C-alpha positions as a Markdown table, in Angstrom:
| # | Residue | x | y | z |
|---|---|---|---|---|
| 1 | Met | 19.3 | -27.2 | 8.2 |
| 2 | Gln | 17.5 | -23.8 | 7.9 |
| 3 | Ala | 14.0 | -25.3 | 7.8 |
| 4 | Pro | 14.2 | -27.2 | 11.0 |
| 5 | Ser | 15.8 | -24.2 | 12.7 |
| 6 | Ala | 13.0 | -22.0 | 11.5 |
| 7 | Leu | 10.4 | -24.5 | 12.8 |
| 8 | Arg | 12.1 | -24.3 | 16.2 |
| 9 | Asp | 11.8 | -20.5 | 16.1 |
| 10 | Leu | 8.1 | -20.7 | 15.3 |
| 11 | Ser | 5.8 | -19.6 | 18.1 |
| 12 | Val | 2.2 | -18.8 | 18.7 |
| 13 | Ser | 3.0 | -15.2 | 19.2 |
| 14 | Ala | 4.8 | -15.0 | 15.9 |
| 15 | Leu | 1.8 | -16.7 | 14.2 |
| 16 | Val | -0.6 | -14.2 | 15.8 |
| 17 | Ala | 1.6 | -11.2 | 14.9 |
| 18 | Gly | 1.8 | -12.4 | 11.3 |
| 19 | Phe | -1.9 | -12.8 | 11.0 |
| 20 | Val | -2.6 | -9.3 | 12.5 |
| 21 | Ala | -0.1 | -7.7 | 10.2 |
| 22 | Val | -1.8 | -9.2 | 7.1 |
| 23 | Leu | -5.3 | -8.4 | 8.5 |
| 24 | Val | -4.3 | -4.8 | 9.1 |
| 25 | Ser | -2.8 | -4.5 | 5.7 |
| 26 | Tyr | -5.9 | -5.7 | 3.9 |
| 27 | Ala | -8.4 | -4.0 | 6.2 |
| 28 | Ser | -6.7 | -0.6 | 5.9 |
| 29 | Ser | -5.9 | -0.4 | 2.2 |
| 30 | Ala | -7.6 | -3.1 | 0.1 |
| 31 | Ala | -10.4 | -0.7 | -0.6 |
| 32 | Ile | -7.8 | 1.8 | -2.1 |
| 33 | Val | -6.4 | -1.0 | -4.3 |
| 34 | Phe | -9.9 | -1.8 | -5.4 |
| 35 | Gln | -10.5 | 1.8 | -6.4 |
| 36 | Ala | -7.1 | 1.9 | -8.2 |
| 37 | Ala | -8.1 | -1.2 | -10.3 |
| 38 | Glu | -11.5 | 0.3 | -11.1 |
| 39 | Ala | -9.8 | 3.6 | -12.2 |
| 40 | Ala | -7.6 | 1.5 | -14.5 |
| 41 | Gly | -10.7 | 0.0 | -16.1 |
| 42 | Ala | -10.3 | -3.5 | -14.7 |
| 43 | Ser | -13.5 | -5.7 | -14.5 |
| 44 | Pro | -14.6 | -7.3 | -11.2 |
| 45 | Ala | -13.0 | -10.6 | -12.3 |
| 46 | Gln | -9.8 | -8.8 | -13.2 |
| 47 | Ile | -9.7 | -7.0 | -9.9 |
| 48 | Gly | -10.0 | -10.4 | -8.1 |
| 49 | Gly | -7.0 | -11.6 | -10.3 |
| 50 | Trp | -5.0 | -8.5 | -9.3 |
| 51 | Leu | -5.6 | -9.1 | -5.6 |
| 52 | Ser | -4.6 | -12.7 | -6.1 |
| 53 | Thr | -1.4 | -11.7 | -7.8 |
| 54 | Leu | -0.5 | -9.2 | -5.1 |
| 55 | Gly | -1.2 | -11.6 | -2.3 |
| 56 | Leu | 0.9 | -14.3 | -3.9 |
| 57 | Gly | 3.7 | -11.9 | -4.7 |
| 58 | Met | 3.8 | -10.4 | -1.2 |
| 59 | Gly | 3.6 | -13.9 | 0.2 |
| 60 | Val | 6.6 | -15.3 | -1.7 |
| 61 | Thr | 8.8 | -12.2 | -1.1 |
| 62 | Ser | 8.0 | -11.9 | 2.6 |
| 63 | Leu | 8.5 | -15.6 | 3.2 |
| 64 | Gly | 11.6 | -15.9 | 1.1 |
| 65 | Leu | 13.4 | -12.7 | 2.3 |
| 66 | Ser | 12.6 | -13.4 | 6.0 |
| 67 | Leu | 13.9 | -16.9 | 5.9 |
| 68 | Val | 17.0 | -16.1 | 3.8 |
| 69 | Tyr | 18.1 | -13.1 | 5.9 |
| 70 | Arg | 16.6 | -14.4 | 9.2 |
| 71 | Thr | 15.1 | -10.9 | 9.6 |
| 72 | Pro | 11.5 | -9.8 | 9.9 |
| 73 | Ile | 11.2 | -8.5 | 6.3 |
| 74 | Leu | 7.6 | -7.9 | 5.3 |
| 75 | Thr | 6.6 | -6.6 | 1.9 |
| 76 | Ala | 3.3 | -4.9 | 0.9 |
| 77 | Trp | 1.6 | -3.2 | -1.9 |
| 78 | Ser | 2.2 | 0.6 | -2.0 |
| 79 | Thr | -0.9 | 2.1 | -0.5 |
| 80 | Pro | 0.1 | 5.7 | -1.5 |
| 81 | Gly | 0.9 | 4.2 | -4.9 |
| 82 | Ala | -2.6 | 2.8 | -5.2 |
| 83 | Ala | -4.0 | 6.1 | -4.2 |
| 84 | Leu | -2.0 | 7.8 | -6.9 |
| 85 | Leu | -3.2 | 5.3 | -9.5 |
| 86 | Ala | -6.8 | 5.8 | -8.4 |
| 87 | Thr | -6.6 | 9.5 | -9.1 |
| 88 | Ser | -4.4 | 9.4 | -12.2 |
| 89 | Leu | -5.4 | 6.4 | -14.4 |
| 90 | Gly | -8.8 | 7.7 | -15.5 |
| 91 | Asp | -7.4 | 9.1 | -18.8 |
| 92 | Tyr | -5.4 | 6.0 | -19.7 |
| 93 | Thr | -6.3 | 2.5 | -21.0 |
| 94 | Leu | -5.8 | -0.7 | -19.1 |
| 95 | Ala | -2.9 | -1.7 | -21.3 |
| 96 | Glu | -1.2 | 1.7 | -20.6 |
| 97 | Ala | -1.7 | 1.1 | -16.8 |
| 98 | Ile | 0.1 | -2.2 | -17.1 |
| 99 | Gly | 2.9 | -0.4 | -19.0 |
| 100 | Val | 3.1 | 2.1 | -16.1 |
| 101 | Phe | 3.4 | -0.8 | -13.5 |
| 102 | Met | 6.2 | -2.4 | -15.5 |
| 103 | Phe | 8.1 | 0.9 | -16.0 |
| 104 | Ser | 7.9 | 1.7 | -12.3 |
| 105 | Gly | 9.1 | -1.8 | -11.4 |
| 106 | Ala | 12.0 | -1.5 | -13.8 |
| 107 | Leu | 13.1 | 1.7 | -12.2 |
| 108 | Val | 13.0 | 0.2 | -8.7 |
| 109 | Leu | 14.9 | -2.8 | -10.0 |
| 110 | Ala | 17.6 | -0.6 | -11.5 |
| 111 | Cys | 17.9 | 1.3 | -8.2 |
| 112 | Gly | 18.4 | -2.0 | -6.4 |
| 113 | Ile | 20.9 | -3.4 | -8.8 |
| 114 | Thr | 23.0 | -0.3 | -9.1 |
| 115 | Gly | 22.8 | 0.8 | -5.4 |
| 116 | Leu | 21.4 | 4.2 | -6.5 |
| 117 | Phe | 18.5 | 4.1 | -4.1 |
| 118 | Ala | 19.9 | 6.3 | -1.4 |
| 119 | Arg | 21.6 | 8.7 | -3.8 |
| 120 | Leu | 18.5 | 9.1 | -6.0 |
| 121 | Met | 16.2 | 9.7 | -3.1 |
| 122 | Ala | 18.6 | 12.3 | -1.6 |
| 123 | Arg | 18.2 | 14.4 | -4.8 |
| 124 | Ile | 14.5 | 14.8 | -4.2 |
| 125 | Pro | 13.9 | 17.1 | -1.2 |
| 126 | His | 11.9 | 15.2 | 1.4 |
| 127 | Ala | 9.4 | 18.1 | 1.8 |
| 128 | Ile | 8.6 | 18.0 | -1.9 |
| 129 | Ala | 8.0 | 14.3 | -2.0 |
| 130 | Ala | 5.8 | 14.5 | 1.1 |
| 131 | Ala | 3.9 | 17.4 | -0.4 |
| 132 | Met | 3.2 | 15.5 | -3.6 |
| 133 | Leu | 2.0 | 12.5 | -1.5 |
| 134 | Ala | -0.3 | 14.7 | 0.6 |
| 135 | Gly | -1.7 | 16.2 | -2.6 |
| 136 | Val | -2.4 | 12.8 | -4.0 |
| 137 | Leu | -4.1 | 11.6 | -0.9 |
| 138 | Leu | -6.2 | 14.7 | -0.2 |
| 139 | Arg | -9.0 | 13.6 | -2.3 |
| 140 | Phe | -9.5 | 10.4 | -0.3 |
| 141 | Gly | -9.8 | 12.4 | 3.0 |
| 142 | Leu | -12.2 | 14.8 | 1.5 |
| 143 | Glu | -14.4 | 12.1 | -0.1 |
| 144 | Ala | -14.6 | 10.2 | 3.2 |
| 145 | Phe | -16.3 | 13.1 | 4.9 |
| 146 | Ala | -18.3 | 14.2 | 1.9 |
| 147 | Ala | -19.9 | 10.7 | 2.1 |
| 148 | Leu | -21.7 | 11.9 | 5.2 |
| 149 | Asp | -24.2 | 13.7 | 2.9 |
| 150 | Asp | -25.5 | 10.4 | 1.4 |
| 151 | Ala | -24.8 | 7.9 | 4.3 |
| 152 | Phe | -24.8 | 9.9 | 7.5 |
| 153 | Val | -25.5 | 7.0 | 9.9 |
| 154 | Leu | -23.0 | 4.6 | 8.2 |
| 155 | Val | -20.1 | 7.1 | 7.7 |
| 156 | Gly | -20.8 | 8.9 | 11.0 |
| 157 | Ala | -20.6 | 5.7 | 13.0 |
| 158 | Met | -17.3 | 4.8 | 11.2 |
| 159 | Cys | -15.9 | 8.3 | 12.0 |
| 160 | Ala | -16.8 | 7.9 | 15.6 |
| 161 | Ala | -15.2 | 4.4 | 15.7 |
| 162 | Tyr | -12.1 | 5.9 | 14.2 |
| 163 | Leu | -11.8 | 8.6 | 16.8 |
| 164 | Leu | -12.5 | 6.2 | 19.6 |
| 165 | Gly | -10.0 | 3.7 | 18.2 |
| 166 | Arg | -7.3 | 6.2 | 17.9 |
| 167 | Arg | -7.8 | 7.1 | 21.5 |
| 168 | Leu | -8.0 | 3.6 | 23.0 |
| 169 | Trp | -6.3 | 1.1 | 20.6 |
| 170 | Pro | -4.4 | 3.1 | 17.8 |
| 171 | Arg | -2.9 | 0.0 | 16.2 |
| 172 | Phe | -6.3 | -1.5 | 15.5 |
| 173 | Ala | -8.3 | 1.7 | 14.9 |
| 174 | Val | -8.8 | 0.9 | 11.2 |
| 175 | Leu | -10.0 | -2.6 | 12.0 |
| 176 | Gly | -12.6 | -1.1 | 14.4 |
| 177 | Val | -13.7 | 1.2 | 11.6 |
| 178 | Leu | -14.1 | -1.7 | 9.2 |
| 179 | Ala | -16.0 | -3.8 | 11.7 |
| 180 | Thr | -18.3 | -0.9 | 12.6 |
| 181 | Gly | -19.0 | -0.2 | 8.9 |
| 182 | Leu | -19.8 | -3.8 | 8.1 |
| 183 | Ala | -22.1 | -4.0 | 11.1 |
| 184 | Ile | -24.0 | -0.9 | 10.3 |
| 185 | Ala | -24.2 | -1.7 | 6.6 |
| 186 | Gly | -25.4 | -5.2 | 7.5 |
| 187 | Val | -28.2 | -3.9 | 9.8 |
| 188 | Gln | -29.3 | -1.5 | 7.1 |
| 189 | Gly | -29.4 | -4.3 | 4.5 |
| 190 | Glu | -26.8 | -2.5 | 2.2 |
| 191 | Ile | -24.5 | -5.5 | 1.7 |
| 192 | Asp | -25.4 | -7.3 | -1.5 |
| 193 | Thr | -24.7 | -10.9 | -0.3 |
| 194 | Ala | -25.6 | -12.2 | -3.8 |
| 195 | Arg | -22.5 | -10.6 | -5.2 |
| 196 | Ala | -20.2 | -11.8 | -2.5 |
| 197 | Ser | -18.9 | -15.4 | -3.0 |
| 198 | Val | -16.0 | -17.7 | -2.3 |
| 199 | Thr | -14.2 | -17.8 | -5.6 |
| 200 | Leu | -10.8 | -18.5 | -7.0 |
| 201 | Ala | -9.6 | -15.8 | -9.4 |
| 202 | Met | -7.0 | -16.8 | -12.0 |
| 203 | Pro | -4.9 | -13.8 | -12.9 |
| 204 | Ala | -4.9 | -13.1 | -16.7 |
| 205 | Pro | -1.9 | -11.4 | -18.3 |
| 206 | Ile | -2.5 | -8.1 | -20.2 |
| 207 | Met | -0.2 | -6.9 | -22.8 |
| 208 | Pro | 1.4 | -3.6 | -21.8 |
| 209 | Glu | 1.3 | -0.4 | -23.8 |
| 210 | Phe | 4.0 | 2.2 | -23.3 |
| 211 | Thr | 3.2 | 5.9 | -24.0 |
| 212 | Leu | 5.3 | 8.9 | -23.1 |
| 213 | Ala | 2.3 | 10.6 | -21.4 |
| 214 | Ser | 1.5 | 7.7 | -19.2 |
| 215 | Leu | 5.1 | 6.9 | -18.3 |
| 216 | Ile | 5.9 | 10.5 | -17.4 |
| 217 | Gly | 2.5 | 11.4 | -15.9 |
| 218 | Val | 1.9 | 8.3 | -13.8 |
| 219 | Gly | 5.0 | 6.1 | -14.0 |
| 220 | Val | 7.5 | 8.5 | -12.6 |
| 221 | Pro | 5.3 | 9.7 | -9.8 |
| 222 | Leu | 4.4 | 6.0 | -8.9 |
| 223 | Phe | 8.1 | 5.2 | -8.8 |
| 224 | Val | 8.8 | 8.2 | -6.5 |
| 225 | Val | 5.9 | 7.5 | -4.2 |
| 226 | Ser | 6.8 | 3.9 | -4.0 |
| 227 | Met | 10.4 | 4.6 | -3.1 |
| 228 | Ala | 9.8 | 7.7 | -0.9 |
| 229 | Ser | 6.7 | 6.5 | 0.9 |
| 230 | Gln | 7.1 | 2.8 | 1.1 |
| 231 | Asn | 10.7 | 1.6 | 0.6 |
| 232 | Ala | 12.4 | 4.4 | 2.5 |
| 233 | Pro | 10.1 | 4.1 | 5.6 |
| 234 | Gly | 10.5 | 0.3 | 5.3 |
| 235 | Val | 14.3 | 0.6 | 5.5 |
| 236 | Ala | 14.0 | 3.0 | 8.3 |
| 237 | Thr | 11.6 | 0.7 | 10.2 |
| 238 | Leu | 14.1 | -2.2 | 9.9 |
| 239 | Arg | 17.0 | -0.1 | 11.2 |
| 240 | Ala | 15.0 | 1.5 | 14.0 |
| 241 | Ala | 14.2 | -2.1 | 15.2 |
| 242 | Gly | 17.9 | -2.9 | 15.2 |
| 243 | Tyr | 18.1 | -5.0 | 12.0 |
| 244 | Ala | 20.6 | -4.3 | 9.2 |
| 245 | Pro | 20.1 | -6.6 | 6.2 |
| 246 | Pro | 21.7 | -5.5 | 2.9 |
| 247 | Ile | 19.3 | -3.0 | 1.4 |
| 248 | Ser | 20.1 | -3.1 | -2.3 |
| 249 | Pro | 19.1 | -6.7 | -2.7 |
| 250 | Leu | 15.8 | -6.1 | -0.9 |
| 251 | Ile | 15.0 | -3.2 | -3.3 |
| 252 | Ala | 16.1 | -5.3 | -6.3 |
| 253 | Val | 13.8 | -8.2 | -5.2 |
| 254 | Thr | 10.8 | -5.9 | -4.8 |
| 255 | Gly | 11.5 | -4.3 | -8.2 |
| 256 | Leu | 11.9 | -7.6 | -9.9 |
| 257 | Ala | 8.7 | -8.9 | -8.4 |
| 258 | Thr | 6.8 | -5.9 | -9.5 |
| 259 | Leu | 8.2 | -6.1 | -13.1 |
| 260 | Val | 7.4 | -9.8 | -13.4 |
| 261 | Leu | 3.9 | -9.5 | -11.8 |
| 262 | Ala | 2.9 | -6.2 | -13.5 |
| 263 | Pro | 1.2 | -7.9 | -16.5 |
| 264 | Leu | -1.0 | -9.8 | -14.0 |
| 265 | Gly | -2.0 | -6.6 | -12.0 |
| 266 | Gly | 0.9 | -6.5 | -9.5 |
| 267 | Phe | 1.2 | -2.8 | -9.7 |
| 268 | Ser | 3.7 | -2.4 | -6.8 |
| 269 | Ile | 5.4 | -4.6 | -4.3 |
| 270 | Cys | 7.5 | -2.7 | -1.7 |
| 271 | Leu | 9.0 | -3.0 | 1.7 |
| 272 | Ala | 6.3 | -2.6 | 4.4 |
| 273 | Ala | 6.7 | -0.2 | 7.3 |
| 274 | Ile | 3.6 | 0.1 | 9.5 |
| 275 | Thr | 2.6 | -3.6 | 9.3 |
| 276 | Ala | 6.2 | -4.7 | 9.4 |
| 277 | Ala | 6.5 | -3.0 | 12.8 |
| 278 | Ile | 3.9 | -5.4 | 14.1 |
| 279 | Cys | 6.3 | -8.3 | 13.3 |
| 280 | Met | 9.3 | -6.5 | 14.8 |
| 281 | Gly | 8.0 | -5.8 | 18.3 |
| 282 | Pro | 8.2 | -7.8 | 21.5 |
| 283 | Glu | 4.6 | -9.0 | 20.9 |
| 284 | Ala | 6.0 | -11.1 | 18.0 |
| 285 | His | 8.6 | -12.7 | 20.2 |
| 286 | Pro | 10.7 | -11.6 | 23.3 |
| 287 | Ala | 13.9 | -12.5 | 21.4 |
| 288 | Pro | 14.6 | -10.2 | 18.5 |
| 289 | Glu | 16.6 | -12.9 | 16.6 |
| 290 | Arg | 13.5 | -15.0 | 16.4 |
| 291 | Arg | 11.0 | -12.4 | 15.3 |
| 292 | Tyr | 11.7 | -13.1 | 11.6 |
| 293 | Met | 9.2 | -16.0 | 11.9 |
| 294 | Ala | 6.4 | -13.4 | 12.4 |
| 295 | Ala | 7.1 | -12.0 | 9.0 |
| 296 | Ala | 7.5 | -15.5 | 7.6 |
| 297 | Cys | 4.1 | -16.4 | 9.0 |
| 298 | Ala | 2.7 | -13.2 | 7.5 |
| 299 | Gly | 4.0 | -14.4 | 4.2 |
| 300 | Gly | 2.1 | -17.6 | 4.6 |
| 301 | Phe | -1.1 | -15.7 | 5.3 |
| 302 | Tyr | -0.4 | -13.5 | 2.3 |
| 303 | Leu | -0.3 | -16.7 | 0.2 |
| 304 | Leu | -3.6 | -17.8 | 1.6 |
| 305 | Ala | -5.1 | -14.4 | 0.9 |
| 306 | Gly | -3.7 | -14.6 | -2.7 |
| 307 | Val | -5.5 | -17.9 | -3.3 |
| 308 | Phe | -8.8 | -16.3 | -2.3 |
| 309 | Gly | -8.2 | -13.0 | -4.0 |
| 310 | Gly | -11.3 | -13.4 | -6.1 |
| 311 | Ser | -13.4 | -13.6 | -2.9 |
| 312 | Ile | -11.9 | -10.3 | -1.7 |
| 313 | Gly | -12.7 | -8.7 | -5.0 |
| 314 | Thr | -16.4 | -9.8 | -4.9 |
| 315 | Leu | -16.6 | -8.8 | -1.2 |
| 316 | Phe | -15.7 | -5.2 | -2.1 |
| 317 | Asp | -18.1 | -5.3 | -5.0 |
| 318 | Ala | -20.9 | -6.2 | -2.7 |
| 319 | Leu | -20.3 | -3.4 | -0.2 |
| 320 | Pro | -21.9 | 0.0 | -0.4 |
| 321 | Gln | -19.7 | 2.6 | -2.1 |
| 322 | Ala | -19.9 | 4.9 | 1.0 |
| 323 | Leu | -18.3 | 2.3 | 3.1 |
| 324 | Ile | -15.4 | 1.8 | 0.7 |
| 325 | Val | -14.8 | 5.5 | 0.4 |
| 326 | Ala | -15.0 | 6.1 | 4.1 |
| 327 | Ile | -12.6 | 3.2 | 5.1 |
| 328 | Ala | -10.1 | 4.4 | 2.4 |
| 329 | Gly | -10.2 | 8.0 | 3.6 |
| 330 | Leu | -10.1 | 7.2 | 7.3 |
| 331 | Ala | -7.2 | 4.7 | 6.8 |
| 332 | Leu | -5.2 | 7.4 | 5.1 |
| 333 | Leu | -5.8 | 10.2 | 7.6 |
| 334 | Thr | -2.6 | 9.5 | 9.6 |
| 335 | Thr | -0.6 | 9.4 | 6.3 |
| 336 | Ile | -2.1 | 12.6 | 5.1 |
| 337 | Gly | -1.3 | 14.4 | 8.4 |
| 338 | Gly | 2.2 | 13.1 | 8.5 |
| 339 | Ser | 2.8 | 14.1 | 4.9 |
| 340 | Leu | 1.6 | 17.6 | 5.5 |
| 341 | His | 3.8 | 17.9 | 8.6 |
| 342 | Asn | 6.8 | 16.7 | 6.7 |
| 343 | Ala | 6.0 | 19.0 | 3.8 |
| 344 | Leu | 5.5 | 22.2 | 5.7 |
| 345 | His | 7.6 | 22.1 | 8.9 |
| 346 | Asp | 10.8 | 23.3 | 7.3 |
| 347 | Ala | 10.3 | 27.0 | 6.6 |
| 348 | Arg | 13.0 | 27.1 | 4.0 |
| 349 | Gln | 11.1 | 24.6 | 1.8 |
| 350 | Arg | 7.6 | 25.6 | 2.8 |
| 351 | Asp | 6.7 | 27.7 | -0.3 |
| 352 | Ala | 7.9 | 25.0 | -2.8 |
| 353 | Ala | 6.2 | 22.3 | -0.8 |
| 354 | Leu | 2.9 | 24.3 | -0.7 |
| 355 | Val | 3.0 | 24.8 | -4.4 |
| 356 | Thr | 3.7 | 21.1 | -5.0 |
| 357 | Phe | 0.8 | 20.2 | -2.7 |
| 358 | Leu | -1.7 | 22.6 | -4.4 |
| 359 | Ile | -0.7 | 21.6 | -7.9 |
| 360 | Thr | -0.9 | 17.9 | -7.2 |
| 361 | Ala | -4.3 | 18.3 | -5.3 |
| 362 | Ser | -5.7 | 20.4 | -8.1 |
| 363 | Gly | -5.8 | 17.4 | -10.5 |
| 364 | Val | -4.6 | 19.7 | -13.4 |
| 365 | Ser | -3.4 | 17.9 | -16.6 |
| 366 | Leu | -1.0 | 19.7 | -18.9 |
| 367 | Leu | 0.2 | 18.3 | -22.2 |
| 368 | Gly | -1.5 | 15.0 | -21.3 |
| 369 | Val | 0.6 | 14.6 | -18.2 |
| 370 | Gly | -1.0 | 14.2 | -14.8 |
| 371 | Ala | -0.9 | 16.6 | -11.8 |
| 372 | Ala | 1.4 | 14.5 | -9.6 |
| 373 | Phe | 4.3 | 14.9 | -12.0 |
| 374 | Trp | 3.8 | 18.7 | -12.4 |
| 375 | Gly | 3.6 | 19.0 | -8.7 |
| 376 | Leu | 6.9 | 17.3 | -8.4 |
| 377 | Val | 8.4 | 19.5 | -11.1 |
């Protein structure tokens, strides 16, 4: 009986909201995932397989959870997690990276099964987690503006589009930046169309390798970032919109999905927050009880994106590096600003948060363990 009921709840507005949510998700952070995969040592074909895996995983979880709980539950990859990986995986092998993904997914699954999510996150001061995230993301913001040196017209136009978009249409500012960058790069002849093609990428499993240095240096920070910067805001977004599904099963499902898909490149599947909000507003449907179909539609579009993940991989391989760096940095500016605010606004925790931020941003590696972990310590 549920399927016919869901079809009755389907609407054009829900379909549009689901499409926009997925479009914003890919436009704002696929470049960061691409950089993370490159840092892990993945080949262009493997990157396409990773994007296919992520799309299919997010599609199945979004569609399934939304229909089961009749709530707009949208999942996403962890953008801050991808940023962390892009800055931390350079010293590890691809097999070790897969081991990191599985380890983080297992920790999330354990939190969901045991119900420890809220208690565990309460033990990490919010200011410290925010400072670590800001330190991880700082490099992306700096590189976006440093790219002005080599591609002033391209990056300058994208910066102008970002400022204008934030003023006029904040929700779609990053889409405007991407469209502007593609247009300028196309006019300048900097898009290598020979390298962009419609292709289906078959994800290939990679045997994981577990080392203490990689699990502590990258796995633990990835887990913390995924929980603090994705799952926690995702839960808050649901509750702010008036929805109250059982949280522990949602966390368990995302952790299980990550654990299962990790050997295929599914580094993190979490509850979405920003894009989920698109599916929870009145634009999705006037009746709150029918907005779950917007997230279900988004799940369908995720599945479609997963089928053509190889094409997304070749597209980013064909774009100029300055465009990828700029879109990644500009897309993260709001997150960087919010993280710095959350880290430093409480005077009692300001010194600790500042030290966390500086150590993480420094990129220092001690005893083979990366800066994000030492910043957290």
